PDB file of C-alpha atoms in Angstrom:
ATOM      1  CA  UNK A   1     -10.760  19.444  -4.190  1.00 52.00           C
ATOM      2  CA  UNK A   2      -8.687  21.332  -6.712  1.00 52.00           C
ATOM      3  CA  UNK A   3     -10.110  24.745  -7.627  1.00 56.00           C
ATOM      4  CA  UNK A   4      -9.442  24.032 -11.317  1.00 63.00           C
ATOM      5  CA  UNK A   5      -8.997  20.310 -12.046  1.00 68.00           C
ATOM      6  CA  UNK A   6      -6.284  19.678 -14.629  1.00 85.00           C
ATOM      7  CA  UNK A   7      -4.954  16.758 -16.636  1.00 95.00           C
ATOM      8  CA  UNK A   8      -1.696  15.259 -15.408  1.00 98.00           C
ATOM      9  CA  UNK A   9       0.170  11.965 -15.642  1.00 98.00           C
ATOM     10  CA  UNK A  10       1.872  10.049 -12.857  1.00 98.00           C
ATOM     11  CA  UNK A  11       4.582   7.483 -13.629  1.00 98.00           C
ATOM     12  CA  UNK A  12       5.965   5.060 -11.031  1.00 98.00           C
ATOM     13  CA  UNK A  13       3.376   3.689  -8.636  1.00 98.00           C
ATOM     14  CA  UNK A  14       5.344   2.167  -5.794  1.00 95.00           C
ATOM     15  CA  UNK A  15       4.229   2.779  -2.233  1.00 93.00           C
ATOM     16  CA  UNK A  16       4.890   6.518  -2.501  1.00 96.00           C
ATOM     17  CA  UNK A  17       3.765   6.991  -6.097  1.00 98.00           C
ATOM     18  CA  UNK A  18       0.462   5.196  -5.653  1.00 98.00           C
ATOM     19  CA  UNK A  19      -0.334   7.260  -2.567  1.00 98.00           C
ATOM     20  CA  UNK A  20       0.531  10.516  -4.338  1.00 98.00           C
ATOM     21  CA  UNK A  21      -1.423   9.676  -7.487  1.00 98.00           C
ATOM     22  CA  UNK A  22      -4.419   8.778  -5.330  1.00 98.00           C
ATOM     23  CA  UNK A  23      -4.242  12.211  -3.689  1.00 98.00           C
ATOM     24  CA  UNK A  24      -4.358  13.875  -7.113  1.00 98.00           C
ATOM     25  CA  UNK A  25      -7.326  11.733  -8.140  1.00 98.00           C
ATOM     26  CA  UNK A  26      -9.063  12.588  -4.874  1.00 97.00           C
ATOM     27  CA  UNK A  27      -8.414  16.286  -5.497  1.00 96.00           C
ATOM     28  CA  UNK A  28     -10.447  16.035  -8.680  1.00 96.00           C
ATOM     29  CA  UNK A  29      -7.699  16.055 -11.284  1.00 97.00           C
ATOM     30  CA  UNK A  30      -7.837  13.997 -14.483  1.00 97.00           C
ATOM     31  CA  UNK A  31      -4.937  11.653 -13.701  1.00 98.00           C
ATOM     32  CA  UNK A  32      -3.306   9.333 -16.234  1.00 98.00           C
ATOM     33  CA  UNK A  33      -1.141   6.622 -14.633  1.00 98.00           C
ATOM     34  CA  UNK A  34       1.558   4.238 -15.796  1.00 98.00           C
ATOM     35  CA  UNK A  35       3.612   1.632 -13.939  1.00 98.00           C
ATOM     36  CA  UNK A  36       5.788  -1.313 -14.882  1.00 95.00           C
ATOM     37  CA  UNK A  37       3.501  -3.663 -12.928  1.00 96.00           C
ATOM     38  CA  UNK A  38      -0.285  -3.688 -13.263  1.00 97.00           C
ATOM     39  CA  UNK A  39      -1.815  -3.966  -9.742  1.00 98.00           C
ATOM     40  CA  UNK A  40      -1.311  -0.338  -8.595  1.00 98.00           C
ATOM     41  CA  UNK A  41      -2.591   0.896 -11.970  1.00 98.00           C
ATOM     42  CA  UNK A  42      -5.729  -1.220 -11.536  1.00 98.00           C
ATOM     43  CA  UNK A  43      -6.308   0.100  -8.012  1.00 98.00           C
ATOM     44  CA  UNK A  44      -5.996   3.706  -9.177  1.00 98.00           C
ATOM     45  CA  UNK A  45      -8.270   3.121 -12.173  1.00 98.00           C
ATOM     46  CA  UNK A  46     -10.900   1.899  -9.714  1.00 98.00           C
ATOM     47  CA  UNK A  47     -10.562   5.266  -7.955  1.00 98.00           C
ATOM     48  CA  UNK A  48     -11.021   7.220 -11.165  1.00 98.00           C
ATOM     49  CA  UNK A  49      -7.608   7.400 -12.863  1.00 98.00           C
ATOM     50  CA  UNK A  50      -6.976   6.500 -16.514  1.00 98.00           C
ATOM     51  CA  UNK A  51      -4.365   3.908 -17.470  1.00 98.00           C
ATOM     52  CA  UNK A  52      -1.694   4.731 -20.044  1.00 98.00           C
ATOM     53  CA  UNK A  53      -0.196   1.919 -22.104  1.00 97.00           C
ATOM     54  CA  UNK A  54       3.230   3.598 -22.177  1.00 97.00           C
ATOM     55  CA  UNK A  55       5.178   6.538 -20.811  1.00 98.00           C
ATOM     56  CA  UNK A  56       4.996   8.101 -24.276  1.00 97.00           C
ATOM     57  CA  UNK A  57       1.208   7.963 -23.999  1.00 97.00           C
ATOM     58  CA  UNK A  58       1.398   9.525 -20.531  1.00 98.00           C
ATOM     59  CA  UNK A  59       3.295  12.449 -22.089  1.00 98.00           C
ATOM     60  CA  UNK A  60       0.188  13.296 -24.115  1.00 97.00           C
ATOM     61  CA  UNK A  61      -0.912  15.199 -21.005  1.00 97.00           C
ATOM     62  CA  UNK A  62       2.249  17.375 -21.443  1.00 98.00           C
ATOM     63  CA  UNK A  63       2.780  17.303 -17.663  1.00 98.00           C
ATOM     64  CA  UNK A  64       4.235  14.135 -16.152  1.00 98.00           C
ATOM     65  CA  UNK A  65       5.122  13.534 -12.511  1.00 98.00           C
ATOM     66  CA  UNK A  66       7.243  10.526 -11.616  1.00 98.00           C
ATOM     67  CA  UNK A  67       8.737   8.866  -8.574  1.00 98.00           C
ATOM     68  CA  UNK A  68      10.820   5.816  -9.419  1.00 96.00           C
ATOM     69  CA  UNK A  69      12.893   3.635  -7.101  1.00 88.00           C
ATOM     70  CA  UNK A  70      16.364   4.668  -8.274  1.00 90.00           C
ATOM     71  CA  UNK A  71      18.145   6.791 -10.837  1.00 93.00           C
ATOM     72  CA  UNK A  72      18.768   3.926 -13.279  1.00 94.00           C
ATOM     73  CA  UNK A  73      15.012   3.356 -13.399  1.00 96.00           C
ATOM     74  CA  UNK A  74      14.544   7.047 -14.249  1.00 97.00           C
ATOM     75  CA  UNK A  75      17.002   6.804 -17.157  1.00 98.00           C
ATOM     76  CA  UNK A  76      15.400   3.558 -18.358  1.00 97.00           C
ATOM     77  CA  UNK A  77      11.813   4.834 -18.213  1.00 98.00           C
ATOM     78  CA  UNK A  78      12.554   8.331 -19.519  1.00 98.00           C
ATOM     79  CA  UNK A  79      14.809   7.232 -22.321  1.00 97.00           C
ATOM     80  CA  UNK A  80      15.951   9.423 -25.215  1.00 97.00           C
ATOM     81  CA  UNK A  81      13.285   7.807 -27.395  1.00 97.00           C
ATOM     82  CA  UNK A  82      10.495   8.543 -24.923  1.00 98.00           C
ATOM     83  CA  UNK A  83      11.628  12.133 -24.419  1.00 98.00           C
ATOM     84  CA  UNK A  84      11.900  12.663 -28.179  1.00 97.00           C
ATOM     85  CA  UNK A  85       8.256  11.599 -28.547  1.00 96.00           C
ATOM     86  CA  UNK A  86       6.970  14.109 -25.982  1.00 98.00           C
ATOM     87  CA  UNK A  87       4.765  16.916 -27.355  1.00 97.00           C
ATOM     88  CA  UNK A  88       6.095  20.451 -27.526  1.00 97.00           C
ATOM     89  CA  UNK A  89       5.889  22.248 -24.201  1.00 97.00           C
ATOM     90  CA  UNK A  90       6.028  19.057 -22.120  1.00 98.00           C
ATOM     91  CA  UNK A  91       7.233  19.132 -18.505  1.00 98.00           C
ATOM     92  CA  UNK A  92       8.614  16.253 -16.450  1.00 98.00           C
ATOM     93  CA  UNK A  93       8.635  16.613 -12.652  1.00 98.00           C
ATOM     94  CA  UNK A  94      10.973  14.014 -11.164  1.00 98.00           C
ATOM     95  CA  UNK A  95      10.208  13.426  -7.472  1.00 98.00           C
ATOM     96  CA  UNK A  96      12.728  10.615  -6.973  1.00 97.00           C
ATOM     97  CA  UNK A  97      15.895  10.919  -4.899  1.00 95.00           C
ATOM     98  CA  UNK A  98      18.792  10.820  -7.359  1.00 96.00           C
ATOM     99  CA  UNK A  99      22.412  11.946  -7.272  1.00 96.00           C
ATOM    100  CA  UNK A 100      23.457  15.434  -8.307  1.00 96.00           C
ATOM    101  CA  UNK A 101      25.312  13.960 -11.272  1.00 96.00           C
ATOM    102  CA  UNK A 102      22.231  12.020 -12.399  1.00 97.00           C
ATOM    103  CA  UNK A 103      20.058  15.115 -12.015  1.00 97.00           C
ATOM    104  CA  UNK A 104      22.459  17.112 -14.190  1.00 97.00           C
ATOM    105  CA  UNK A 105      22.485  14.393 -16.861  1.00 98.00           C
ATOM    106  CA  UNK A 106      18.701  14.094 -16.770  1.00 98.00           C
ATOM    107  CA  UNK A 107      18.305  17.860 -17.111  1.00 98.00           C
ATOM    108  CA  UNK A 108      20.637  17.853 -20.113  1.00 98.00           C
ATOM    109  CA  UNK A 109      18.807  14.935 -21.781  1.00 98.00           C
ATOM    110  CA  UNK A 110      15.458  16.624 -21.288  1.00 98.00           C
ATOM    111  CA  UNK A 111      16.757  19.939 -22.639  1.00 98.00           C
ATOM    112  CA  UNK A 112      18.100  18.208 -25.738  1.00 98.00           C
ATOM    113  CA  UNK A 113      14.614  16.806 -26.368  1.00 98.00           C
ATOM    114  CA  UNK A 114      12.883  20.113 -25.661  1.00 98.00           C
ATOM    115  CA  UNK A 115      11.251  18.831 -22.462  1.00 98.00           C
ATOM    116  CA  UNK A 116      11.373  21.001 -19.341  1.00 98.00           C
ATOM    117  CA  UNK A 117      12.790  19.182 -16.311  1.00 98.00           C
ATOM    118  CA  UNK A 118      11.934  19.932 -12.681  1.00 98.00           C
ATOM    119  CA  UNK A 119      13.449  18.160  -9.681  1.00 98.00           C
ATOM    120  CA  UNK A 120      11.004  17.848  -6.799  1.00 98.00           C
ATOM    121  CA  UNK A 121      12.143  15.246  -4.242  1.00 98.00           C
ATOM    122  CA  UNK A 122       9.976  14.955  -1.151  1.00 98.00           C
ATOM    123  CA  UNK A 123      10.258  14.542   2.598  1.00 97.00           C
ATOM    124  CA  UNK A 124       7.756  12.184   4.206  1.00 94.00           C
ATOM    125  CA  UNK A 125       6.770   8.548   4.245  1.00 90.00           C
ATOM    126  CA  UNK A 126       3.844   6.958   2.393  1.00 92.00           C
ATOM    127  CA  UNK A 127       1.396   7.794   5.190  1.00 93.00           C
ATOM    128  CA  UNK A 128       2.379  11.454   4.873  1.00 95.00           C
ATOM    129  CA  UNK A 129       2.038  11.208   1.097  1.00 97.00           C
ATOM    130  CA  UNK A 130      -1.446   9.722   1.441  1.00 97.00           C
ATOM    131  CA  UNK A 131      -2.443  12.689   3.608  1.00 98.00           C
ATOM    132  CA  UNK A 132      -1.164  15.184   1.047  1.00 98.00           C
ATOM    133  CA  UNK A 133       1.245  16.542   3.641  1.00 98.00           C
ATOM    134  CA  UNK A 134       4.666  16.090   2.056  1.00 98.00           C
ATOM    135  CA  UNK A 135       7.416  18.699   2.122  1.00 98.00           C
ATOM    136  CA  UNK A 136       8.398  19.220  -1.520  1.00 98.00           C
ATOM    137  CA  UNK A 137      11.859  20.481  -2.512  1.00 98.00           C
ATOM    138  CA  UNK A 138      11.756  22.092  -5.940  1.00 98.00           C
ATOM    139  CA  UNK A 139      14.279  23.419  -8.462  1.00 98.00           C
ATOM    140  CA  UNK A 140      14.029  24.050 -12.191  1.00 98.00           C
ATOM    141  CA  UNK A 141      12.726  26.485 -14.769  1.00 97.00           C
ATOM    142  CA  UNK A 142      10.292  28.935 -13.118  1.00 98.00           C
ATOM    143  CA  UNK A 143       7.720  28.541 -15.919  1.00 97.00           C
ATOM    144  CA  UNK A 144       7.800  24.737 -15.594  1.00 98.00           C
ATOM    145  CA  UNK A 145       7.486  24.943 -11.815  1.00 98.00           C
ATOM    146  CA  UNK A 146       4.531  27.281 -12.227  1.00 97.00           C
ATOM    147  CA  UNK A 147       2.726  24.645 -14.300  1.00 97.00           C
ATOM    148  CA  UNK A 148       3.199  22.106 -11.514  1.00 97.00           C
ATOM    149  CA  UNK A 149       2.373  24.401  -8.590  1.00 97.00           C
ATOM    150  CA  UNK A 150      -1.306  23.478  -8.277  1.00 95.00           C
ATOM    151  CA  UNK A 151      -0.320  19.818  -7.965  1.00 98.00           C
ATOM    152  CA  UNK A 152       2.383  20.592  -5.413  1.00 98.00           C
ATOM    153  CA  UNK A 153      -0.302  22.328  -3.360  1.00 97.00           C
ATOM    154  CA  UNK A 154      -2.433  19.169  -3.367  1.00 97.00           C
ATOM    155  CA  UNK A 155       0.471  16.825  -2.650  1.00 98.00           C
ATOM    156  CA  UNK A 156       2.264  18.735   0.078  1.00 98.00           C
ATOM    157  CA  UNK A 157       1.978  20.898   3.148  1.00 97.00           C
ATOM    158  CA  UNK A 158       4.698  23.220   1.854  1.00 98.00           C
ATOM    159  CA  UNK A 159       6.815  23.652  -1.259  1.00 98.00           C
ATOM    160  CA  UNK A 160      10.414  24.783  -0.794  1.00 98.00           C
ATOM    161  CA  UNK A 161      12.110  26.464  -3.763  1.00 98.00           C
ATOM    162  CA  UNK A 162      15.850  26.053  -4.347  1.00 98.00           C
ATOM    163  CA  UNK A 163      16.475  27.921  -7.580  1.00 98.00           C
ATOM    164  CA  UNK A 164      16.719  26.991 -11.241  1.00 98.00           C
ATOM    165  CA  UNK A 165      19.359  24.222 -11.133  1.00 98.00           C
ATOM    166  CA  UNK A 166      17.425  20.931 -10.674  1.00 98.00           C
ATOM    167  CA  UNK A 167      20.314  19.098  -9.004  1.00 98.00           C
ATOM    168  CA  UNK A 168      20.305  21.606  -6.128  1.00 98.00           C
ATOM    169  CA  UNK A 169      16.953  20.236  -4.917  1.00 98.00           C
ATOM    170  CA  UNK A 170      18.375  16.718  -4.989  1.00 98.00           C
ATOM    171  CA  UNK A 171      21.421  17.744  -2.950  1.00 98.00           C
ATOM    172  CA  UNK A 172      19.105  19.313  -0.355  1.00 98.00           C
ATOM    173  CA  UNK A 173      17.178  16.023  -0.144  1.00 98.00           C
ATOM    174  CA  UNK A 174      20.423  14.056   0.135  1.00 98.00           C
ATOM    175  CA  UNK A 175      21.521  16.350   2.976  1.00 98.00           C
ATOM    176  CA  UNK A 176      18.219  15.839   4.795  1.00 98.00           C
ATOM    177  CA  UNK A 177      18.474  12.064   4.499  1.00 97.00           C
ATOM    178  CA  UNK A 178      22.056  12.192   5.747  1.00 98.00           C
ATOM    179  CA  UNK A 179      20.767  13.974   8.860  1.00 98.00           C
ATOM    180  CA  UNK A 180      18.098  11.304   9.360  1.00 98.00           C
ATOM    181  CA  UNK A 181      20.734   8.583   9.118  1.00 98.00           C
ATOM    182  CA  UNK A 182      22.733  10.297  11.864  1.00 98.00           C
ATOM    183  CA  UNK A 183      19.584  10.554  13.965  1.00 98.00           C
ATOM    184  CA  UNK A 184      18.909   6.833  13.527  1.00 98.00           C
ATOM    185  CA  UNK A 185      22.390   5.935  14.694  1.00 98.00           C
ATOM    186  CA  UNK A 186      22.332   8.381  17.611  1.00 98.00           C
ATOM    187  CA  UNK A 187      18.971   7.008  18.782  1.00 98.00           C
ATOM    188  CA  UNK A 188      20.358   3.477  18.430  1.00 98.00           C
ATOM    189  CA  UNK A 189      23.322   4.279  20.662  1.00 98.00           C
ATOM    190  CA  UNK A 190      21.314   6.167  23.271  1.00 98.00           C
ATOM    191  CA  UNK A 191      18.739   3.376  23.470  1.00 98.00           C
ATOM    192  CA  UNK A 192      21.554   0.836  23.869  1.00 97.00           C
ATOM    193  CA  UNK A 193      22.987   2.821  26.804  1.00 97.00           C
ATOM    194  CA  UNK A 194      19.625   2.808  28.575  1.00 97.00           C
ATOM    195  CA  UNK A 195      18.892  -0.836  27.826  1.00 97.00           C
ATOM    196  CA  UNK A 196      22.267  -1.827  29.261  1.00 95.00           C
ATOM    197  CA  UNK A 197      21.094  -0.368  32.585  1.00 96.00           C
ATOM    198  CA  UNK A 198      17.531  -1.703  32.365  1.00 97.00           C
ATOM    199  CA  UNK A 199      16.098   1.826  32.079  1.00 98.00           C
ATOM    200  CA  UNK A 200      12.799   2.263  30.234  1.00 98.00           C
ATOM    201  CA  UNK A 201      13.958   3.169  26.719  1.00 98.00           C
ATOM    202  CA  UNK A 202      10.392   3.760  25.553  1.00 97.00           C
ATOM    203  CA  UNK A 203       9.978   6.447  28.173  1.00 97.00           C
ATOM    204  CA  UNK A 204      13.286   7.936  27.058  1.00 98.00           C
ATOM    205  CA  UNK A 205      12.107   8.143  23.443  1.00 97.00           C
ATOM    206  CA  UNK A 206       8.862   9.754  24.598  1.00 97.00           C
ATOM    207  CA  UNK A 207      10.853  12.334  26.560  1.00 98.00           C
ATOM    208  CA  UNK A 208      13.114  13.107  23.589  1.00 97.00           C
ATOM    209  CA  UNK A 209      10.196  13.597  21.215  1.00 96.00           C
ATOM    210  CA  UNK A 210       8.301  15.731  23.718  1.00 97.00           C
ATOM    211  CA  UNK A 211      11.181  18.047  24.541  1.00 97.00           C
ATOM    212  CA  UNK A 212      14.392  18.461  22.551  1.00 97.00           C
ATOM    213  CA  UNK A 213      13.529  16.519  19.390  1.00 96.00           C
ATOM    214  CA  UNK A 214       9.868  16.868  18.409  1.00 95.00           C
ATOM    215  CA  UNK A 215       8.814  15.370  15.104  1.00 91.00           C
ATOM    216  CA  UNK A 216       8.450  11.993  13.394  1.00 90.00           C
ATOM    217  CA  UNK A 217      12.126  10.975  13.255  1.00 95.00           C
ATOM    218  CA  UNK A 218      12.808  10.621  16.970  1.00 95.00           C
ATOM    219  CA  UNK A 219       9.292   9.593  17.987  1.00 95.00           C
ATOM    220  CA  UNK A 220       8.524   7.184  15.152  1.00 95.00           C
ATOM    221  CA  UNK A 221      11.899   5.576  14.570  1.00 97.00           C
ATOM    222  CA  UNK A 222      12.797   5.658  18.246  1.00 97.00           C
ATOM    223  CA  UNK A 223       9.680   3.743  19.215  1.00 97.00           C
ATOM    224  CA  UNK A 224      10.243   1.272  16.376  1.00 97.00           C
ATOM    225  CA  UNK A 225      13.740   0.605  17.731  1.00 98.00           C
ATOM    226  CA  UNK A 226      12.513   0.114  21.290  1.00 98.00           C
ATOM    227  CA  UNK A 227       9.824  -2.313  20.122  1.00 98.00           C
ATOM    228  CA  UNK A 228      12.074  -3.884  17.465  1.00 98.00           C
ATOM    229  CA  UNK A 229       9.235  -3.259  15.018  1.00 98.00           C
ATOM    230  CA  UNK A 230      10.711  -3.028  11.533  1.00 98.00           C
ATOM    231  CA  UNK A 231       7.899  -4.287   9.318  1.00 97.00           C
ATOM    232  CA  UNK A 232       6.149  -3.068   7.333  1.00 93.00           C
ATOM    233  CA  UNK A 233       9.098  -0.967   6.236  1.00 93.00           C
ATOM    234  CA  UNK A 234       8.333   2.679   5.600  1.00 89.00           C
ATOM    235  CA  UNK A 235      11.817   3.036   4.111  1.00 92.00           C
ATOM    236  CA  UNK A 236      14.115   0.056   3.805  1.00 95.00           C
ATOM    237  CA  UNK A 237      17.689  -0.330   5.023  1.00 98.00           C
ATOM    238  CA  UNK A 238      18.745  -1.005   1.439  1.00 96.00           C
ATOM    239  CA  UNK A 239      17.290   2.315   0.268  1.00 93.00           C
ATOM    240  CA  UNK A 240      18.818   4.060   3.271  1.00 96.00           C
ATOM    241  CA  UNK A 241      22.229   2.710   2.312  1.00 97.00           C
ATOM    242  CA  UNK A 242      21.696   4.039  -1.209  1.00 95.00           C
ATOM    243  CA  UNK A 243      21.003   7.495   0.231  1.00 96.00           C
ATOM    244  CA  UNK A 244      24.072   7.284   2.469  1.00 98.00           C
ATOM    245  CA  UNK A 245      26.196   6.580  -0.598  1.00 97.00           C
ATOM    246  CA  UNK A 246      24.579   9.523  -2.397  1.00 96.00           C
ATOM    247  CA  UNK A 247      25.632  11.797   0.475  1.00 97.00           C
ATOM    248  CA  UNK A 248      29.182  10.443   0.437  1.00 98.00           C
ATOM    249  CA  UNK A 249      29.365  10.946  -3.327  1.00 96.00           C
ATOM    250  CA  UNK A 250      27.935  14.480  -3.149  1.00 96.00           C
ATOM    251  CA  UNK A 251      30.506  15.412  -0.522  1.00 97.00           C
ATOM    252  CA  UNK A 252      33.332  13.884  -2.522  1.00 96.00           C
ATOM    253  CA  UNK A 253      32.439  15.901  -5.611  1.00 94.00           C
ATOM    254  CA  UNK A 254      33.198  19.160  -3.800  1.00 95.00           C
ATOM    255  CA  UNK A 255      35.921  17.953  -1.428  1.00 97.00           C
ATOM    256  CA  UNK A 256      33.808  17.961   1.734  1.00 98.00           C
ATOM    257  CA  UNK A 257      35.142  15.659   4.483  1.00 98.00           C
ATOM    258  CA  UNK A 258      32.543  13.568   6.337  1.00 98.00           C
ATOM    259  CA  UNK A 259      34.146  12.190   9.528  1.00 97.00           C
ATOM    260  CA  UNK A 260      31.124  10.013  10.316  1.00 97.00           C
ATOM    261  CA  UNK A 261      30.732   8.495   6.864  1.00 98.00           C
ATOM    262  CA  UNK A 262      32.942   5.424   7.278  1.00 97.00           C
ATOM    263  CA  UNK A 263      31.286   4.432  10.549  1.00 98.00           C
ATOM    264  CA  UNK A 264      27.799   4.807   9.102  1.00 98.00           C
ATOM    265  CA  UNK A 265      28.778   2.850   6.008  1.00 98.00           C
ATOM    266  CA  UNK A 266      30.030  -0.009   8.206  1.00 98.00           C
ATOM    267  CA  UNK A 267      26.762  -0.034  10.170  1.00 98.00           C
ATOM    268  CA  UNK A 268      24.630  -0.257   7.023  1.00 98.00           C
ATOM    269  CA  UNK A 269      26.877  -2.884   5.440  1.00 98.00           C
ATOM    270  CA  UNK A 270      26.654  -5.000   8.589  1.00 98.00           C
ATOM    271  CA  UNK A 271      22.876  -4.591   8.801  1.00 98.00           C
ATOM    272  CA  UNK A 272      22.440  -5.700   5.194  1.00 98.00           C
ATOM    273  CA  UNK A 273      24.841  -8.621   5.682  1.00 98.00           C
ATOM    274  CA  UNK A 274      22.687  -9.659   8.652  1.00 98.00           C
ATOM    275  CA  UNK A 275      19.596  -9.860   6.443  1.00 98.00           C
ATOM    276  CA  UNK A 276      18.025  -6.489   7.218  1.00 98.00           C
ATOM    277  CA  UNK A 277      17.987  -5.045   3.673  1.00 98.00           C
ATOM    278  CA  UNK A 278      14.190  -5.216   3.364  1.00 97.00           C
ATOM    279  CA  UNK A 279      13.487  -4.128   6.946  1.00 98.00           C
ATOM    280  CA  UNK A 280      12.837  -0.523   7.918  1.00 97.00           C
ATOM    281  CA  UNK A 281      16.069   1.424   8.186  1.00 98.00           C
ATOM    282  CA  UNK A 282      15.390   1.900  11.899  1.00 98.00           C
ATOM    283  CA  UNK A 283      16.585  -1.707  12.114  1.00 98.00           C
ATOM    284  CA  UNK A 284      20.191  -0.509  11.994  1.00 98.00           C
ATOM    285  CA  UNK A 285      19.692  -0.287  15.773  1.00 98.00           C
ATOM    286  CA  UNK A 286      20.202  -4.040  15.807  1.00 98.00           C
ATOM    287  CA  UNK A 287      23.815  -3.571  14.746  1.00 98.00           C
ATOM    288  CA  UNK A 288      24.584  -1.582  17.903  1.00 98.00           C
ATOM    289  CA  UNK A 289      22.676  -4.126  20.002  1.00 97.00           C
ATOM    290  CA  UNK A 290      24.558  -7.020  18.448  1.00 97.00           C
ATOM    291  CA  UNK A 291      27.930  -5.356  18.929  1.00 96.00           C
ATOM    292  CA  UNK A 292      27.057  -4.557  22.542  1.00 95.00           C
ATOM    293  CA  UNK A 293      25.972  -8.131  23.244  1.00 92.00           C
ATOM    294  CA  UNK A 294      29.167  -9.430  21.638  1.00 87.00           C
ATOM    295  CA  UNK A 295      31.386  -7.191  23.786  1.00 88.00           C
ATOM    296  CA  UNK A 296      29.428  -8.061  26.950  1.00 83.00           C
ATOM    297  CA  UNK A 297      29.819 -11.733  26.155  1.00 80.00           C
ATOM    298  CA  UNK A 298      33.559 -11.324  25.633  1.00 81.00           C
ATOM    299  CA  UNK A 299      33.948  -9.448  28.945  1.00 83.00           C
ATOM    300  CA  UNK A 300      32.008 -12.128  30.772  1.00 74.00           C
ATOM    301  CA  UNK A 301      34.033 -15.025  29.416  1.00 62.00           C
TER     302      UNK A 301
END
């Protein structure tokens, strides 16, 4: 339970947002919630939250957290009109993964309306969010961050500070996701090598996670690949492709060359063309499997 329960609003109640808002309710805070669809609002109200009829109403708390599916949704929901209606001293903590350019434009729009803007993207899937164990990457005005700190403590296992420029936190998140994408592809290829020789790939994944690569990426995604278990999706291939493009764009803005980018783009494009957009992004392993089967078939003919 929170030492001093406070009033806060949470906007955007997808899989992650609903889990995070529920943690704040469970911690004893007075949580006001808003979402474009009603069911998650109703579930949270049953747990003790209060429904807001609009984002403008949510801003009456003067502290609004949000996690929306993409940057266009952030601009649509936090429009100039909504920001202009926010009370003096309001703070918006955006926990979505957006591009550096979008973060800069959002910060400017908030500043013009007199609303403090904090970027706080997170690392962790919905199960981690539900446990209040996210890693939170934060950048923005120190005074605004201070107002949100008690909530960060409830939502995450650790808060990482990256200065006063909000977009810096988003670039850190983009870099982390780019590393995960590489891990997914490297696991895919290693598993394919073992499967081609009828070696126990599950045992291989267990070894990797127990020795050189501890943590949820190699153990969780590796096992999902071995079992071809891609539903329910913790993070979809479509969203993963969005994050890959964000990394490519971020690199392009500063002239960084990414030798692996074209190959990874091709893998995601092929996976989506094969109907895997809504599957977990671990399903990109099927692209390597399919290509291997195709080459084996060609060699055997």
